XYZ file of C-alpha atoms in Angstrom:
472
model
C -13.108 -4.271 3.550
C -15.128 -6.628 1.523
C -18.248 -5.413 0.089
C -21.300 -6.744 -2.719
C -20.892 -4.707 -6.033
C -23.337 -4.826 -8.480
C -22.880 -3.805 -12.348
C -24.430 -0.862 -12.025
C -23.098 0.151 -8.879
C -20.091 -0.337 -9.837
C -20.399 2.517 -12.410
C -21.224 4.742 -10.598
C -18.333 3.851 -8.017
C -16.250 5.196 -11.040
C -17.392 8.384 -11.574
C -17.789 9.255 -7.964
C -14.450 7.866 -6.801
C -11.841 7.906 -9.549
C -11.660 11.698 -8.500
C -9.273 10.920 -5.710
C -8.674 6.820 -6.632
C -8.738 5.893 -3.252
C -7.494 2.347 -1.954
C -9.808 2.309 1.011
C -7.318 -0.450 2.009
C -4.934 -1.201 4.765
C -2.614 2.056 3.489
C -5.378 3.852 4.799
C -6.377 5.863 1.592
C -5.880 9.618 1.312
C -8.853 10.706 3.647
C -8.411 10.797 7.161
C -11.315 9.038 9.201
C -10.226 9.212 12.322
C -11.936 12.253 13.136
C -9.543 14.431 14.987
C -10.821 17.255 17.142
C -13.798 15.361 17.391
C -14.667 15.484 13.946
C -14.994 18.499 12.421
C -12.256 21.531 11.992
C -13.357 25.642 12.302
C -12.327 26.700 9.339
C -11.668 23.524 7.238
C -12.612 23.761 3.883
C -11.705 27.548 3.566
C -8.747 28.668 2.187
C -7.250 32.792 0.966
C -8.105 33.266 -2.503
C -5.451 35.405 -2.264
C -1.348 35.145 -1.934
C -0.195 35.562 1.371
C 0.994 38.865 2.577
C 4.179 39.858 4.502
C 3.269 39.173 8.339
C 0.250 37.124 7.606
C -0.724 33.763 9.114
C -1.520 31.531 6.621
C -3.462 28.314 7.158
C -1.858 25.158 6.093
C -4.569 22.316 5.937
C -4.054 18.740 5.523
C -5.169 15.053 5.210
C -2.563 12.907 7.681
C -3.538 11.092 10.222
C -3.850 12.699 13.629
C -1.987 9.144 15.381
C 0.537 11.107 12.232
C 0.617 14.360 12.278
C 0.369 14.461 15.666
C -0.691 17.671 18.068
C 2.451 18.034 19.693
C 4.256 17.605 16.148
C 2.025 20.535 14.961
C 3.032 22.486 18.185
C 6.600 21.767 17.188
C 6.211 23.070 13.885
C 4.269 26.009 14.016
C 6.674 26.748 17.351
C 9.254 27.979 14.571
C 7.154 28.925 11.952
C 4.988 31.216 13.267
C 3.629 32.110 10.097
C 1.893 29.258 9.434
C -1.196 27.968 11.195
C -1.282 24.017 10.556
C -5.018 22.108 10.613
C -6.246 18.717 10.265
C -8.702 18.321 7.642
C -11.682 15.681 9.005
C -13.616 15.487 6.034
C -15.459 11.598 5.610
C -14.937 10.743 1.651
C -17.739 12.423 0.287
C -16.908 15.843 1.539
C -13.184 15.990 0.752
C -14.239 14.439 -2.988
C -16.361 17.655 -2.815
C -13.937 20.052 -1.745
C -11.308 19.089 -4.243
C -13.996 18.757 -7.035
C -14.714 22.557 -6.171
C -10.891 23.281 -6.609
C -11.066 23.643 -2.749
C -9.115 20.718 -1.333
C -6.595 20.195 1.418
C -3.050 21.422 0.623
C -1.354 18.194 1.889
C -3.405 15.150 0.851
C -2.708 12.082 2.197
C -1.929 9.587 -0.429
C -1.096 6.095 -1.468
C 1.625 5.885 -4.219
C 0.799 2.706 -5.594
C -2.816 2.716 -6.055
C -3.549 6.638 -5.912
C -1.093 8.489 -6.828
C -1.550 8.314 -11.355
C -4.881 8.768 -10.667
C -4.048 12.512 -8.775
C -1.949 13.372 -11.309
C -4.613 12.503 -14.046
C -7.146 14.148 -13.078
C -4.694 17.619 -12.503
C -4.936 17.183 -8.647
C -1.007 16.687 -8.172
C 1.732 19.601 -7.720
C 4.901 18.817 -9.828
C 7.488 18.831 -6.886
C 10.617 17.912 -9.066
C 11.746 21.425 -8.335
C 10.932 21.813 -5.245
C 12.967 18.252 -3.804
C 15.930 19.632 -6.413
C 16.509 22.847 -4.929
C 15.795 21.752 -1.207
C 18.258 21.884 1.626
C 16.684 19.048 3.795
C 15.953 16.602 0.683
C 18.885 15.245 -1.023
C 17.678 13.524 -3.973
C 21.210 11.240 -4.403
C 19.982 9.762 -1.361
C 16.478 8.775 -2.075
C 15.820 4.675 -2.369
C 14.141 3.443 -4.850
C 10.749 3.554 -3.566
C 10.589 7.433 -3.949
C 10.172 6.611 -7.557
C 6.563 5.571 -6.937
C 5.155 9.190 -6.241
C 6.916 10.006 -9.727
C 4.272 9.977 -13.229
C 4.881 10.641 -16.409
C 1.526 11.673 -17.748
C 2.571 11.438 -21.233
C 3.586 8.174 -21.713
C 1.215 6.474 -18.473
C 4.098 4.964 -16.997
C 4.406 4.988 -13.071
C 7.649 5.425 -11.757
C 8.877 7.619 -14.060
C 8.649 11.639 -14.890
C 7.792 14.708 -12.694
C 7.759 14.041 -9.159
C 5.316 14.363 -7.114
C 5.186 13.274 -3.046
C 7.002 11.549 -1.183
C 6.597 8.703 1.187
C 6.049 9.135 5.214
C 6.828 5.134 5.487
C 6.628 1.919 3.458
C 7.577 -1.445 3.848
C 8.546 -4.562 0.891
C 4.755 -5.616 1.502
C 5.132 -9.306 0.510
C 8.123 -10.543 2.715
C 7.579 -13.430 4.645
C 7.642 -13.669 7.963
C 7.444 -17.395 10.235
C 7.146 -18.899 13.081
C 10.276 -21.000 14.332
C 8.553 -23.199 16.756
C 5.804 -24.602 14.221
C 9.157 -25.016 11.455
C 10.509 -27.155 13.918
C 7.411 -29.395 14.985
C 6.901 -30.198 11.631
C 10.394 -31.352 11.126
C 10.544 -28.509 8.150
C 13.840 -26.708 7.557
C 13.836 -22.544 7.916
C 13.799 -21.019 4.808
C 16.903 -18.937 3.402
C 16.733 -15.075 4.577
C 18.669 -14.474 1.617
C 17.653 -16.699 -0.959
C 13.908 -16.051 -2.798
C 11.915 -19.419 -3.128
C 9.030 -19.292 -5.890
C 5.423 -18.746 -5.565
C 5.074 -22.746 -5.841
C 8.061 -24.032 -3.621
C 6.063 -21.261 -1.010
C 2.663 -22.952 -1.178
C 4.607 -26.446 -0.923
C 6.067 -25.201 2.370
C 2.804 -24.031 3.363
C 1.525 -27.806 2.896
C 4.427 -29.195 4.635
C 3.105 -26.754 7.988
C -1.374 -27.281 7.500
C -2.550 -28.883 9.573
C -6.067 -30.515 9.436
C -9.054 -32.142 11.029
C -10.674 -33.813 8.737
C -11.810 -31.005 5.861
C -11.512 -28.209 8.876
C -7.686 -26.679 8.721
C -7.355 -25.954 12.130
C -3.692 -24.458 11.620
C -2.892 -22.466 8.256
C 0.609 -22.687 6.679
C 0.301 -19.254 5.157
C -1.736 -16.109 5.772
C -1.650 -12.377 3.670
C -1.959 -9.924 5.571
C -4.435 -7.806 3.203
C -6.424 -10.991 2.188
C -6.933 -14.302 1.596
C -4.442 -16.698 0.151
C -6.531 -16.778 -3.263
C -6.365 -14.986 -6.241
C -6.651 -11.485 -5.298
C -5.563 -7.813 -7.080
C -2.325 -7.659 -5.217
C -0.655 -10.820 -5.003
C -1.670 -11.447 -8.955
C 0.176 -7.550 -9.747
C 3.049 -9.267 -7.900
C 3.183 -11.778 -10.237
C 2.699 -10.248 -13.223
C 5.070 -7.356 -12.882
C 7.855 -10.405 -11.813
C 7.024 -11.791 -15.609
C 6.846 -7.608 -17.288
C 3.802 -8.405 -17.596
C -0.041 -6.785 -16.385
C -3.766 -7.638 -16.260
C -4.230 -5.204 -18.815
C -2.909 -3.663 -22.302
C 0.396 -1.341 -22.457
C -1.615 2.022 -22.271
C -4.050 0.586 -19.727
C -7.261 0.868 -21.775
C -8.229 -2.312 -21.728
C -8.221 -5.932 -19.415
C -6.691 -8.340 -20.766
C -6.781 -11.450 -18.266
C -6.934 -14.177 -21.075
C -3.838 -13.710 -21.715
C -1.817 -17.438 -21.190
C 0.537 -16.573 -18.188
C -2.323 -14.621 -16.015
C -4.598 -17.658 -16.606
C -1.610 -19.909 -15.553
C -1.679 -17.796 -12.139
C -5.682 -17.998 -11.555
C -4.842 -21.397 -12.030
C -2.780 -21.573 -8.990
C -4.568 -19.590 -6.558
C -7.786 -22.004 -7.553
C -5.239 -24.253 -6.849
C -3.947 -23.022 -3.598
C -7.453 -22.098 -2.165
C -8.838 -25.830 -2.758
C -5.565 -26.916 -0.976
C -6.527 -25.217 2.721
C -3.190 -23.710 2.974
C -4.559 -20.436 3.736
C -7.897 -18.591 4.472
C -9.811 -18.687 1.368
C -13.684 -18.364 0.352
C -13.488 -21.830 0.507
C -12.497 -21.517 4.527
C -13.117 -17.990 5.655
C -11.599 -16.627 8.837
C -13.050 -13.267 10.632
C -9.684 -12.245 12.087
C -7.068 -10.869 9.306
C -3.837 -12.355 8.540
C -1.114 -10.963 11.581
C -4.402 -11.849 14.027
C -4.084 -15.437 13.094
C -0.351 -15.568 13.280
C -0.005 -14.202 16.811
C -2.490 -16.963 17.539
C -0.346 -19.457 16.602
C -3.076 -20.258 13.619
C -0.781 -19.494 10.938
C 2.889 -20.941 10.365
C 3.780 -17.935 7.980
C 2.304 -14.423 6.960
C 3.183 -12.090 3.662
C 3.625 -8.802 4.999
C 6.724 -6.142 5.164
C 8.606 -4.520 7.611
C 6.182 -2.842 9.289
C 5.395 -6.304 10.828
C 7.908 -6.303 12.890
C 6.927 -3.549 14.559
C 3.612 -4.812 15.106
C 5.130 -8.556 16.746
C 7.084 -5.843 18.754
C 4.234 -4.501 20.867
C 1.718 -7.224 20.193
C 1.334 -8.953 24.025
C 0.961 -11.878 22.203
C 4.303 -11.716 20.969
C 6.468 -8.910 22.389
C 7.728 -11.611 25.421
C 8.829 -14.553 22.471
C 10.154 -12.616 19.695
C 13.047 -15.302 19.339
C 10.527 -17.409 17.665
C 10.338 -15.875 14.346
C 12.245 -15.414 11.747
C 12.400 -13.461 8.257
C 12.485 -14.471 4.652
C 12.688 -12.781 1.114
C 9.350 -12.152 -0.904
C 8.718 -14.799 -3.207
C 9.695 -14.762 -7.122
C 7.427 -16.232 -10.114
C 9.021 -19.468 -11.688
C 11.517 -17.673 -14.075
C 10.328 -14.225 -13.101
C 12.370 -11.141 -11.909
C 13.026 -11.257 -8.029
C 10.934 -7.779 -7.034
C 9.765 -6.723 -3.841
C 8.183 -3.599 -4.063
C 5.954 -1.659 -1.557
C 2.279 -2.862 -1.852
C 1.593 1.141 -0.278
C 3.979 3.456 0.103
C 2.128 5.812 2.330
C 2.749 9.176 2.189
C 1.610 12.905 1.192
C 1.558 15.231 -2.395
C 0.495 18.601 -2.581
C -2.775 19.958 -4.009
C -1.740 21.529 -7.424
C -4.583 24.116 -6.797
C -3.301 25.405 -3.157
C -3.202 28.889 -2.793
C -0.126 29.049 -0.213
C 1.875 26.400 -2.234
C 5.431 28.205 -0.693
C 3.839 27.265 2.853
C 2.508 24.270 1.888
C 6.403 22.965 0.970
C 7.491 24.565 4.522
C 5.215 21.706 6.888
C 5.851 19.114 3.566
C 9.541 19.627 3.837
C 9.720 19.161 7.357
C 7.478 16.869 7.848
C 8.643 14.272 5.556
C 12.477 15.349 5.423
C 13.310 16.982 8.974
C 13.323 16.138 12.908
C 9.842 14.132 12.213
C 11.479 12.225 9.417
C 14.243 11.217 12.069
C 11.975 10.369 14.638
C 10.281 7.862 12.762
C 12.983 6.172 11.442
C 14.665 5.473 14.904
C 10.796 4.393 15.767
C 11.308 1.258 12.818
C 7.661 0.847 12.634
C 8.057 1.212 8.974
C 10.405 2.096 6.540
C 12.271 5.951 5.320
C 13.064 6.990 1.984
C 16.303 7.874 2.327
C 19.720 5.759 2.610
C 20.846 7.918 5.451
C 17.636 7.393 7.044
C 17.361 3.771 6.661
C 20.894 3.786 8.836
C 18.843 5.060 11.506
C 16.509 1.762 12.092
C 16.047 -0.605 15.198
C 19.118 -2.474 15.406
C 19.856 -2.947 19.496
C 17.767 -6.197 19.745
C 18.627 -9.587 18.201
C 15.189 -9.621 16.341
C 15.589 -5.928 15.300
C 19.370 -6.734 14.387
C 17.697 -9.818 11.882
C 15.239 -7.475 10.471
C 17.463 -4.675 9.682
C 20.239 -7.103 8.594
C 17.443 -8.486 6.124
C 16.296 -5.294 4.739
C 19.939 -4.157 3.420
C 19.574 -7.336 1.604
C 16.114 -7.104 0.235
C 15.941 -3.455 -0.457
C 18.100 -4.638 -3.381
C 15.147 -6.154 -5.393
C 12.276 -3.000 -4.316
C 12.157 -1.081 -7.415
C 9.027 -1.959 -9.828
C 5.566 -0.280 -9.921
C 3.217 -2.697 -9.139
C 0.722 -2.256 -12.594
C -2.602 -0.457 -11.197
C -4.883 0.790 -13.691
C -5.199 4.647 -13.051
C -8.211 4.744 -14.278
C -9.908 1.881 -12.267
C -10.656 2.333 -8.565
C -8.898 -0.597 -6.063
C -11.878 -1.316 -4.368
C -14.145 -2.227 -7.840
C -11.626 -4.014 -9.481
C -11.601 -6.208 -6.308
C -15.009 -6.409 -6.308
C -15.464 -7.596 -9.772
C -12.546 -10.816 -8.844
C -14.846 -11.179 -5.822
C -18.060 -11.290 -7.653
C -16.733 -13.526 -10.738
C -13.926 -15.888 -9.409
C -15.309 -16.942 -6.124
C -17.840 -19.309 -8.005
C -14.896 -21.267 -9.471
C -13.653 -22.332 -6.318
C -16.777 -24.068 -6.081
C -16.391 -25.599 -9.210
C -19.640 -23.316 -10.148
C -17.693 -21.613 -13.122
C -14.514 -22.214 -15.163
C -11.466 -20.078 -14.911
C -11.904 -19.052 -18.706
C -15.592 -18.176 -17.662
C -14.565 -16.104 -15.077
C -11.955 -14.028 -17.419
C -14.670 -13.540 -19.746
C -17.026 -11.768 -17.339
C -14.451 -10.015 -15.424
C -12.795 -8.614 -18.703
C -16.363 -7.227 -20.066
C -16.693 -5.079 -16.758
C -13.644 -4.198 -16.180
C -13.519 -2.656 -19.427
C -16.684 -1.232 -19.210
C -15.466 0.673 -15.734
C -11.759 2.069 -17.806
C -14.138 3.823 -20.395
C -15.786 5.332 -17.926
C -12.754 6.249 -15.909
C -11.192 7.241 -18.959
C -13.499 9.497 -19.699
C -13.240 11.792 -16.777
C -9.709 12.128 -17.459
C -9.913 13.296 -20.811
C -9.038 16.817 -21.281
């Protein structure tokens, strides 16, 4: 979801949006737009002012999907817990932003932990759950992976991943593992990479090279593909990179950009790079369809993307009838860099610190993310759980689910590491502002130290706003 973002507009983005920091990307964000019940909910937006009494039905709203939370999980659930009346919240963005600035929002949001999840807990929208997932009989906290980490916060010190927590996820995936297709290895003569072994960022876009092919200027089949983008410099794949070197876009505390630093301009480097090189969609050679389309076309010889893929090649009918030809490999590592492969998402739900029915609230959280649902999901292998004992529980009858499960027990080795966000910047606007600054210096219309410049000056205009409307 690319869009035009002017300075000004991009202020007010800020204030409006920071109040939930939504992603608006492919995690979905936390408000749900598919518009179950066609559209609208009797009685959404209402809650009890007061404590439930002994006998009384109490009204459980929340943000999941309805393809999610589905209505025969909902009949399941209220089926033995007849005390609480579960509803889907259809609000578009504007309306739940209003509800929640009222102190009137849904009791299960929705949320993504990488890119939303410090910004709920900065603005006092988050419920501290740490006793809650202690003292519960379905969670077992020993068991969590590492990924569970990213709905923790510590407020105190701004560091994600650490502190109270605070949700938990319905399914992630390693985002940036590489997936490939045999058959266009082999009629290039290239060898398969190792499905063990991490290659770097650069031996990656060599591969890629070694598998364009062009006519003339026109590529007419990539070597590489993201699913979430172009193969450019772009918000997530730079995070990536940085948090493989420790290091960030911006300061220790967040509060300011700080792109001119020598390694970040060393990575907008490559991606300039790597764009003028038509290994990839790119401003410089835009595509219409998104990464995985391209792939199952045969247009692209590899795609970043995580687990979740899988599931997609799966039940693709491009794909489901040949899934022999591909093949799985690690995400790759920054020359020198820590090997990390976190989640790029980490979907899942918190709980409105200002419900009024926060003991029923826990009952459908708990079982929804911990019970028979939980299960269900797992077996399903359309992304991943967050527990070890769940994770046992994925595809493994087929020889191409056998390869992917066989990989993850590998990889899930190198998935801890918050990918460095700014809470106080919204997803969307930063990617905007790299948009708006660095496309001109693929056409050699600006420099790369040009394009810091700018993109520094708004981005830290946009954190003093943000950080404003955190301040207590």
């Amino acid at each position: 979801m690319k869009r035009s973002w002017w300075s000004a507009c991009l202020s007010v983005l800020v204030l409006t949006s920071l109040l939930l920091m939504s992603a608006c990307g492919e995690s979905g964000g936390a408000v749900n737009q598919s518009g179950g019940n066609n559209g609208e909910n009797k009685g959404a937006g209402e809650t009890s002012k007061e404590p439930a009494k002994k006998g009384e039905q109490v009204v459980i709203r929340h943000t999941m999907y309805d393809t999610e939370f589905t209505s025969e999980l909902v009949a399941e659930f209220e089926k033995t817990h007849p005390h609480i009346k579960v509803e889907l919240v259809s609000a578009d963005y504007n309306k739940l932003m209003a509800m929640m600035a009222a102190g009137n929002g849904p009791d299960i949001i929705r949320t993504n932990s990488v890119t939303e999840l410090p910004g709920f807990v900065l603005k006092g929208m988050a419920l501290d759950l740490t006793e809650n997932f202690n003292s519960s009989k379905v969670f077992d906290t020993e068991d969590f992976l590492p990924v569970v980490n990213q709905f923790k916060y510590d407020a105190a010190s701004g560091k994600h991943g650490e502190g109270a927590l605070y949700g938990f996820p319905k399914d992630w995936s390693p985002d940036y593992t590489i997936y490939y297709n045999k058959k266009m290895f082999e009629e290039a003569g290239v060898p398969l990479p190792s499905s063990t072994e991490a290659m770097t960022w650069k031996e990656l876009a060599e591969l890629a090279q070694k598998l364009t092919v062009k006519n003339g200027k026109k590529t007419t089949q990539y070597g590489l593909a993201y699913y979430n983008s172009t193969i450019a410099a772009n918000q997530d794949l730079l995070n990536l990179q940085l948090l493989q070197q420790g290091s960030s876009m911006f300061n220790a505390d967040f509060s300011q950009a700080e792109l001119d630093k020598p390694a970040t301009k060393d990575l907008l480097h490559f991606w300039v790079e790597t764009a003028k090189s038509g290994i990839g969609p790119s401003p410089l050679q835009q595509e219409t369809d998104w990464g995985g389309q391209l792939f199952v076309d045969n247009k692209a010889a590899i795609i970043i993307a995580g687990y979740w893929f899988s599931g997609f090649l799966k039940t693709n009918e491009l794909t489901k009838d040949r899934l022999d030809d591909f093949g799985v490999a690690p995400a790759p590592v920054v020359e020198g860099g820590k090997r990390i492969s976190p989640t790029g998402a980490g979907t899942g739900a918190i709980i409105y610190k200002n419900t009024k029915h926060p003991k029923e609230a826990w009952e459908v959280f708990e079982w929804f993310f911990g019970a028979d649902p939980a299960v269900e999901r797992a077996k399903a292998g359309y992304g991943l759980p967050g527990t070890k004992t769940l994770t046992e529980l994925l595809p493994q009858e087929s020889a191409f689910d056998k390869m992917n499960y066989d990989f993850i027990q590998n990889e899930l080795e190198y998935t801890d590491g918050s990918l460095p966000y700014n809470p106080y910047l919204n997803y969307q606007a930063v990617n905007s502002i790299i948009d708006k600054y660095f496309t001109p210096v693929y056409f050699d219309k600006d420099t790369v130290d040009g394009a810091v410049q700018k993109m520094t000056e708004e981005l830290n205009t946009l954190i003093t706003e943000g950080k404003q409307l955190v301040s207590p």
